Amino acid sequence: MSGNRRKTAYVVRPPTAVLTRGFDPRLSVGSARPAVFRSSTYVFSSPEAAERAFSLALGRSRPAADESVDLIYSRLSHPNAEILEDQIVPLEPSATAAAVFNSGMAAISTIFLANCQPGSSFVYTVPLYGGTQHFIHQVLEPLGLIGIAVPAGDTIALRTAIASARELRLVFIETPANPTLRMSDIADAARAASATATRPLVVVDNTFLGPTFQHPLTLGADVAVYSATKYLSGLSDMLGGVALGRDPDLIAQLRGLRAILGNILQPDECWMLDGRLPTVGLRMARQSKNAQRIAESLAGHRCVERLYYPTLFDEPEQRRIRDAQCRFPGGIFSFDVKGGKAAAFDFLRRVTIARNAVSLGGVESLTCHPATTTHSELSVEERQRAGIGDGLVRVSVGVEDWRDLLQDFREALDAL
Ligand SMILES: *Cc1c(COP(=O)(O)O)cnc(C)c1O
């Protein structure tokens, strides 16, 4: 035997990988945590290295396997983005690459603009996050793109829309849908997409249940996109967005457009988000357990007409999708208060621990009234179709002690 003993290639699991890859302390003067590199521009090691860096950045050549490439300018990329992009990949099973953006909307809009041309079409589930819906109606449709809406949870309608759309480039699925948590079948949509001639990209907005409880890429989706403003960062103190994909070339293409649009996540925010990644699974597990206990206890309250939460689904198709694609129900529930808007407002005023604010996924509990806030720009008819009534309240459960939250919600309901 020669001295050719190799260490066994050992692939660590995601919570370990996130703490051990992507960051070399030697490049941060030995610091155990990455330094923040706020530089806007980077010094080249030689004119040849500068030439090579531009050739790679502009797509004129491809990097060799172990090639170390000089950085150029921070709108293209910077050390903190590179560290974060490396560290976040293992959290999304089947992802090979990530691109970070300065908000969830920046990630979503860049994905659409990179993949859809005027005259082409895309299919999307409704209801959608308000910003995404706006982007479709106010930017994409006026540019001459054709958007085809399909109600969340209608598996056959989604399959049919994908099979019959012309020049289809992209399928955008938000599941579970906000605020009713209706789920759409990712695997079925991915199968339908791969059976069409144009092979549209399947993109899943995974903000509500990922990266801990739902893994779109393992179900056949091409891209998982996040508002990192929510669970990924988890403290309601920054904006961010991430796109993760199975195909590194697809992510490289997003980075190319990101360099032009100038919507890369800035170094300080990358550093903050990087520090939150190791705890996202812990936070989400606690938030999901809290939400499940509270939602299941409130479901029978005399002032609650209907409660929306994955463990309480009663439609067989919704249960089937839930069991096929989600590991845990997550930290968000909604409910219809008896007595409509007045009762819902009364409830929001009486709750003392959870604060009345939009957004979600933070360690603190938040409540909101979708019909008059996050979904107020939908027409009455669109709201009805989406199941967003005047008495609907959405709750994002934090990491407080669930018994305190339950008592607070119960007392507020008892007083109605
Ligand atoms: C918040 C959110 C977005 C938008 O993210 P920003 O970081 O606010 O730009 C997109 N999709 C979902 C599901 C969201 O909750």
Coordinates of C-alpha atoms and ligand atoms in Angstrom, one line a residue:
M1 CA 0.0 0.0 0.0
S2 CA 1.3 3.4 -0.9
G3 CA 1.0 6.5 1.3
N4 CA -2.2 7.2 -0.5
R5 CA -4.5 7.2 2.5
R6 CA -7.3 9.5 2.0
K7 CA -9.6 10.9 4.6
T8 CA -13.1 9.5 3.9
A9 CA -15.2 12.1 2.3
Y10 CA -17.7 12.8 5.0
V11 CA -20.8 14.9 4.3
V12 CA -22.1 16.6 7.4
R13 CA -25.7 17.4 8.0
P14 CA -27.2 20.9 7.4
P15 CA -27.0 22.3 11.0
T16 CA -23.3 21.3 11.1
A17 CA -22.5 22.4 7.5
V18 CA -23.9 25.9 8.2
L19 CA -21.4 26.4 10.9
T20 CA -18.4 24.8 9.2
R21 CA -18.3 25.8 5.6
G22 CA -17.9 29.0 3.6
F23 CA -15.8 30.9 6.1
D24 CA -12.1 30.7 6.5
P25 CA -10.9 32.5 9.7
R26 CA -7.5 33.0 8.2
L27 CA -9.0 35.4 5.7
S28 CA -10.5 37.4 8.7
V29 CA -7.2 37.7 10.7
G30 CA -8.2 34.6 12.7
S31 CA -11.5 36.0 13.9
A32 CA -13.9 33.2 14.8
R33 CA -16.8 35.1 13.1
P34 CA -16.4 36.7 9.7
A35 CA -15.3 40.3 9.6
V36 CA -17.5 42.8 7.8
F37 CA -15.9 43.9 4.5
R38 CA -17.5 47.2 3.7
S39 CA -15.2 48.0 0.8
S40 CA -16.8 49.1 -2.4
T41 CA -13.8 48.1 -4.5
Y42 CA -11.0 45.5 -4.4
V43 CA -7.3 45.7 -5.2
F44 CA -6.2 43.3 -7.9
S45 CA -3.2 41.1 -7.3
S46 CA -1.9 41.9 -10.9
P47 CA -3.2 43.4 -14.1
E48 CA -3.6 39.9 -15.5
A49 CA -5.7 38.9 -12.5
A50 CA -7.9 42.0 -13.1
E51 CA -8.3 40.9 -16.8
R52 CA -9.2 37.4 -15.7
A53 CA -11.7 38.6 -13.1
F54 CA -13.5 40.7 -15.7
S55 CA -13.5 37.8 -18.2
L56 CA -15.1 35.6 -15.6
A57 CA -17.6 38.3 -14.4
L58 CA -18.8 39.0 -17.9
G59 CA -19.2 35.4 -18.7
R60 CA -16.4 35.2 -21.3
S61 CA -14.9 32.3 -19.6
R62 CA -15.6 29.8 -16.8
P63 CA -13.5 29.4 -13.6
A64 CA -11.3 26.3 -13.3
A65 CA -12.2 23.9 -10.4
D66 CA -9.9 25.3 -7.7
E67 CA -9.4 28.8 -9.2
S68 CA -9.4 31.6 -6.8
V69 CA -10.7 34.7 -8.5
D70 CA -10.0 38.3 -7.5
L71 CA -13.0 40.3 -6.3
I72 CA -13.9 43.4 -8.4
Y73 CA -16.5 45.7 -7.0
S74 CA -19.2 45.1 -4.4
R75 CA -22.2 45.6 -6.6
L76 CA -21.0 42.4 -8.3
S77 CA -20.1 40.5 -5.2
H78 CA -18.2 40.9 -1.9
P79 CA -16.7 38.6 0.7
N80 CA -19.7 38.7 3.1
A81 CA -22.1 37.8 0.2
E82 CA -19.8 34.9 -0.8
I83 CA -19.6 33.6 2.8
L84 CA -23.4 33.8 3.3
E85 CA -24.1 32.2 -0.1
D86 CA -21.8 29.3 0.8
Q87 CA -23.3 28.8 4.2
I88 CA -26.9 29.0 3.3
V89 CA -26.8 26.3 0.6
P90 CA -26.8 23.2 2.9
L91 CA -30.0 24.5 4.6
E92 CA -32.0 24.0 1.4
P93 CA -31.7 20.3 0.5
S94 CA -30.7 19.7 -3.2
A95 CA -29.5 23.3 -3.6
T96 CA -26.0 23.7 -5.2
A97 CA -25.9 27.5 -5.2
A98 CA -27.5 30.7 -3.7
A99 CA -27.7 34.3 -4.6
V100 CA -28.5 36.9 -1.9
F101 CA -30.6 40.1 -2.6
N102 CA -31.4 43.2 -0.6
S103 CA -35.0 42.1 0.0
G104 CA -37.4 39.3 -0.8
M105 CA -39.0 41.4 -3.6
A106 CA -35.5 42.1 -5.1
A107 CA -35.0 38.3 -5.3
I108 CA -38.4 37.6 -6.8
S109 CA -38.3 40.5 -9.3
T110 CA -34.8 39.5 -10.5
I111 CA -36.0 35.9 -11.0
F112 CA -38.9 37.0 -13.2
L113 CA -36.9 39.5 -15.2
A114 CA -34.0 37.1 -15.8
N115 CA -36.3 34.4 -17.2
C116 CA -39.4 35.9 -18.8
Q117 CA -39.4 38.0 -22.0
P118 CA -42.2 40.1 -23.4
G119 CA -44.7 37.9 -25.2
S120 CA -43.9 34.9 -23.0
S121 CA -46.2 33.7 -20.2
F122 CA -46.0 32.6 -16.6
V123 CA -48.4 30.8 -14.3
Y124 CA -48.9 31.8 -10.7
T125 CA -51.0 30.7 -7.7
V126 CA -53.3 33.2 -6.0
P127 CA -53.4 34.7 -3.4
L128 CA -49.8 35.9 -3.6
Y129 CA -47.7 38.1 -1.4
G130 CA -48.9 41.7 -2.1
G131 CA -45.6 42.9 -3.4
T132 CA -45.4 40.0 -5.9
Q133 CA -48.9 40.6 -7.0
H134 CA -48.1 44.3 -7.6
F135 CA -45.0 43.5 -9.5
I136 CA -47.0 41.2 -11.8
H137 CA -49.7 43.8 -12.5
Q138 CA -47.7 47.0 -12.4
V139 CA -44.4 45.9 -14.0
L140 CA -44.6 42.5 -15.8
E141 CA -48.0 42.9 -17.5
P142 CA -47.3 46.4 -18.9
L143 CA -44.1 45.0 -20.3
G144 CA -46.1 42.5 -22.3
L145 CA -45.8 39.4 -20.3
I146 CA -48.9 37.3 -19.8
G147 CA -49.6 36.2 -16.3
I148 CA -52.1 33.3 -15.7
A149 CA -53.5 33.1 -12.2
V150 CA -54.6 29.8 -10.6
P151 CA -56.3 29.5 -7.3
A152 CA -54.0 28.0 -4.6
G153 CA -54.7 24.4 -3.8
D154 CA -56.4 23.6 -7.2
T155 CA -54.0 20.8 -8.3
I156 CA -55.9 20.1 -11.6
A157 CA -56.2 23.7 -12.5
L158 CA -52.5 24.3 -12.0
R159 CA -51.6 21.2 -14.0
T160 CA -53.9 22.3 -16.8
A161 CA -52.7 25.9 -16.9
I162 CA -49.1 24.7 -17.2
A163 CA -49.9 22.2 -20.0
S164 CA -51.9 24.8 -22.0
A165 CA -50.1 28.1 -21.6
R166 CA -48.2 29.3 -24.7
E167 CA -44.5 30.3 -24.5
L168 CA -44.6 29.4 -20.8
R169 CA -41.3 30.4 -19.1
L170 CA -42.0 30.3 -15.4
V171 CA -44.4 28.8 -12.8
F172 CA -44.5 30.7 -9.6
I173 CA -46.0 28.9 -6.5
E174 CA -46.4 30.4 -3.1
T175 CA -47.3 27.7 -0.7
P176 CA -48.8 27.8 1.9
A177 CA -50.7 30.9 0.7
N178 CA -50.9 34.0 2.9
P179 CA -53.1 34.4 5.0
T180 CA -55.3 31.3 4.7
L181 CA -52.4 28.8 4.4
R182 CA -53.9 26.9 1.5
M183 CA -51.3 24.6 0.0
S184 CA -50.4 24.0 -3.6
D185 CA -48.8 20.7 -4.9
I186 CA -45.2 21.5 -5.8
A187 CA -44.3 18.0 -7.1
D188 CA -47.4 17.8 -9.4
A189 CA -46.6 21.3 -10.9
A190 CA -43.0 20.3 -11.4
R191 CA -44.0 17.1 -13.3
A192 CA -46.4 19.1 -15.5
A193 CA -43.7 21.7 -16.2
S194 CA -41.1 19.1 -17.2
A195 CA -43.6 17.6 -19.6
T196 CA -44.0 20.8 -21.6
A197 CA -41.9 21.8 -24.6
T198 CA -40.6 25.1 -23.1
R199 CA -39.7 23.5 -19.8
P200 CA -40.6 26.5 -17.6
L201 CA -38.7 27.1 -14.4
V202 CA -40.7 26.1 -11.3
V203 CA -40.1 28.7 -8.6
V204 CA -41.5 28.3 -5.1
D205 CA -41.7 31.2 -2.6
N206 CA -40.7 29.1 0.5
T207 CA -40.8 32.0 3.0
F208 CA -43.5 30.5 5.2
L209 CA -42.2 27.0 5.9
G210 CA -38.7 26.9 4.6
P211 CA -35.9 26.1 5.0
T212 CA -36.9 24.0 7.9
F213 CA -40.2 22.3 7.1
Q214 CA -40.6 22.3 3.3
H215 CA -38.0 21.5 0.7
P216 CA -39.2 22.5 -2.8
L217 CA -36.1 21.5 -4.7
T218 CA -36.4 17.9 -3.5
L219 CA -40.0 18.0 -4.9
G220 CA -38.7 19.0 -8.3
A221 CA -38.8 22.8 -8.2
D222 CA -35.9 24.6 -9.8
V223 CA -35.6 27.6 -7.4
A224 CA -36.6 28.2 -3.8
V225 CA -36.9 31.9 -3.1
Y226 CA -37.1 33.6 0.3
S227 CA -37.9 36.8 2.0
A228 CA -35.0 36.5 4.5
T229 CA -36.6 39.4 6.3
K230 CA -38.9 36.8 7.9
Y231 CA -37.8 33.5 9.5
L232 CA -34.2 33.3 8.1
S233 CA -33.2 36.5 9.9
G234 CA -35.9 36.1 12.5
L235 CA -35.5 39.3 14.6
S236 CA -37.5 41.8 12.5
D237 CA -34.4 44.0 12.2
M238 CA -33.3 43.7 8.5
L239 CA -34.5 43.2 5.0
G240 CA -33.1 40.5 2.7
G241 CA -33.8 37.9 0.0
V242 CA -32.3 34.6 -1.1
A243 CA -32.7 32.5 -4.2
L244 CA -31.4 28.9 -4.1
G245 CA -31.3 26.5 -7.0
R246 CA -30.2 23.0 -8.1
D247 CA -28.5 24.4 -11.2
P248 CA -25.5 26.7 -10.5
D249 CA -25.7 28.2 -14.0
L250 CA -29.2 29.4 -13.2
I251 CA -28.0 31.1 -10.0
A252 CA -25.0 32.6 -11.9
Q253 CA -27.5 34.1 -14.3
L254 CA -29.4 35.7 -11.4
R255 CA -26.1 37.1 -10.0
G256 CA -25.4 38.6 -13.5
L257 CA -28.7 40.5 -13.5
R258 CA -28.2 41.4 -9.9
A259 CA -25.0 43.2 -10.7
I260 CA -26.8 45.3 -13.3
L261 CA -29.9 46.1 -11.1
G262 CA -27.7 46.7 -8.1
N263 CA -29.8 44.8 -5.6
I264 CA -27.2 42.6 -3.9
L265 CA -27.5 42.3 -0.1
Q266 CA -25.1 44.7 1.5
P267 CA -22.1 43.5 3.6
D268 CA -23.5 44.4 7.1
E269 CA -26.8 42.7 6.3
C270 CA -25.0 39.6 5.0
W271 CA -23.0 39.5 8.2
M272 CA -26.2 39.8 10.3
L273 CA -28.1 37.1 8.3
D274 CA -25.1 34.8 8.4
G275 CA -25.1 34.9 12.2
R276 CA -28.8 34.0 12.3
L277 CA -28.6 30.9 10.0
P278 CA -27.4 28.5 12.7
T279 CA -30.5 29.1 14.8
V280 CA -33.2 29.2 12.1
G281 CA -34.1 25.6 12.7
L282 CA -34.3 26.0 16.4
R283 CA -36.4 29.1 16.2
M284 CA -38.8 27.7 13.7
A285 CA -39.2 24.4 15.6
R286 CA -40.2 26.4 18.7
Q287 CA -42.5 28.8 16.8
S288 CA -44.2 25.8 15.1
K289 CA -44.8 24.0 18.4
N290 CA -46.1 27.2 20.0
A291 CA -48.4 27.9 17.1
Q292 CA -49.8 24.4 17.0
R293 CA -50.6 24.4 20.7
I294 CA -52.2 27.8 20.5
A295 CA -54.1 27.2 17.2
E296 CA -55.5 23.9 18.4
S297 CA -56.6 25.3 21.7
L298 CA -58.3 28.4 20.2
A299 CA -60.1 26.5 17.4
G300 CA -63.0 25.6 19.6
H301 CA -63.5 29.1 21.2
R302 CA -67.1 30.4 21.0
C303 CA -65.9 33.6 19.2
V304 CA -63.8 31.8 16.6
E305 CA -65.8 30.9 13.5
R306 CA -63.0 29.1 11.7
L307 CA -59.3 28.6 12.3
Y308 CA -56.8 28.1 9.5
Y309 CA -53.8 26.0 10.4
P310 CA -52.3 22.9 8.6
T311 CA -53.0 20.4 11.4
L312 CA -56.7 21.5 11.3
F313 CA -57.2 21.2 7.5
D314 CA -60.4 19.3 6.8
E315 CA -60.3 19.1 3.0
P316 CA -58.8 15.8 1.9
E317 CA -56.8 17.3 -1.0
Q318 CA -55.3 19.9 1.4
R319 CA -54.4 17.2 3.8
R320 CA -52.8 15.1 1.1
I321 CA -50.6 18.0 -0.1
R322 CA -49.7 18.9 3.5
D323 CA -48.6 15.3 4.3
A324 CA -46.7 15.0 1.1
Q325 CA -44.7 18.2 1.3
C326 CA -44.5 19.6 4.9
R327 CA -42.7 18.2 7.9
F328 CA -44.3 20.5 10.5
P329 CA -47.2 23.0 10.4
G330 CA -45.2 26.2 11.0
G331 CA -45.6 29.3 13.1
I332 CA -48.5 31.1 11.4
F333 CA -52.2 30.6 11.9
S334 CA -55.3 32.7 11.0
F335 CA -58.8 32.7 12.2
D336 CA -62.2 34.3 11.5
V337 CA -63.5 36.1 14.5
K338 CA -67.3 36.1 14.9
G339 CA -68.6 39.6 14.5
G340 CA -66.5 40.7 11.4
K341 CA -64.2 43.7 11.3
A342 CA -65.4 45.4 14.5
A343 CA -64.8 42.2 16.5
A344 CA -61.4 41.6 14.8
F345 CA -60.3 45.2 15.6
D346 CA -61.5 44.8 19.2
F347 CA -59.4 41.6 19.5
L348 CA -56.3 43.3 18.1
R349 CA -56.7 46.2 20.6
R350 CA -57.1 43.8 23.5
V351 CA -54.1 41.5 22.9
T352 CA -51.2 42.7 25.0
I353 CA -48.2 40.4 24.3
A354 CA -48.4 40.1 20.5
R355 CA -48.1 43.4 18.7
N356 CA -50.2 44.6 15.9
A357 CA -47.9 44.8 12.9
V358 CA -47.4 43.3 9.4
S359 CA -44.5 41.0 8.6
L360 CA -43.9 37.6 10.2
G361 CA -41.3 35.1 11.3
G362 CA -39.7 37.1 14.0
V363 CA -39.0 35.8 17.5
E364 CA -41.8 38.2 18.7
S365 CA -45.5 37.4 18.1
L366 CA -47.3 39.7 15.7
T367 CA -51.0 40.0 14.7
C368 CA -52.6 41.8 11.8
H369 CA -55.9 42.3 10.0
P370 CA -55.2 41.3 6.4
A371 CA -58.4 42.7 4.8
T372 CA -57.5 46.3 5.8
T373 CA -53.7 46.0 5.6
T374 CA -51.7 43.4 3.7
H375 CA -54.5 42.5 1.4
S376 CA -56.4 45.8 1.2
E377 CA -55.5 46.4 -2.4
L378 CA -57.4 43.3 -3.6
S379 CA -60.9 43.9 -4.8
V380 CA -63.8 42.7 -2.6
E381 CA -64.3 39.9 -5.1
E382 CA -60.7 38.8 -5.1
R383 CA -60.6 38.8 -1.3
Q384 CA -63.7 36.7 -1.2
R385 CA -62.2 34.2 -3.6
A386 CA -59.1 34.1 -1.5
G387 CA -61.1 33.5 1.6
I388 CA -60.0 36.7 3.3
G389 CA -63.0 37.9 5.2
D390 CA -63.6 41.0 7.3
G391 CA -63.2 39.1 10.5
L392 CA -59.9 37.4 9.6
V393 CA -56.9 37.9 11.9
R394 CA -53.4 36.5 11.1
V395 CA -51.0 35.6 13.8
S396 CA -47.3 35.1 13.5
V397 CA -46.2 33.2 16.6
G398 CA -42.9 34.0 18.2
V399 CA -40.7 32.2 20.8
E400 CA -42.4 33.5 23.9
D401 CA -43.9 30.9 26.3
W402 CA -46.9 29.6 24.5
R403 CA -49.0 29.5 27.7
D404 CA -48.7 33.3 28.1
L405 CA -49.7 33.8 24.5
L406 CA -52.6 31.4 24.7
Q407 CA -53.9 33.1 27.9
D408 CA -53.5 36.5 26.3
F409 CA -55.4 35.5 23.1
R410 CA -58.1 33.7 25.1
E411 CA -58.7 36.7 27.4
A412 CA -59.0 39.0 24.4
L413 CA -61.5 36.6 22.8
D414 CA -63.5 36.1 26.0
A415 CA -64.0 39.8 26.3
L416 CA -65.6 40.1 22.8
Ligands
LIG1 C1 -42.4 39.4 3.1 C2 -42.6 38.4 1.9 C3 -42.1 38.7 0.7 C4 -41.4 40.0 0.3 O1 -40.2 40.1 1.0 P1 -39.5 41.5 1.4 O2 -38.2 41.0 2.1 O3 -40.4 42.2 2.3 O4 -39.2 42.2 0.1 C5 -42.3 37.8 -0.3 N1 -43.0 36.7 -0.1 C6 -43.6 36.4 1.1 C7 -44.3 35.1 1.3 C8 -43.4 37.2 2.1 O5 -43.9 37.0 3.3

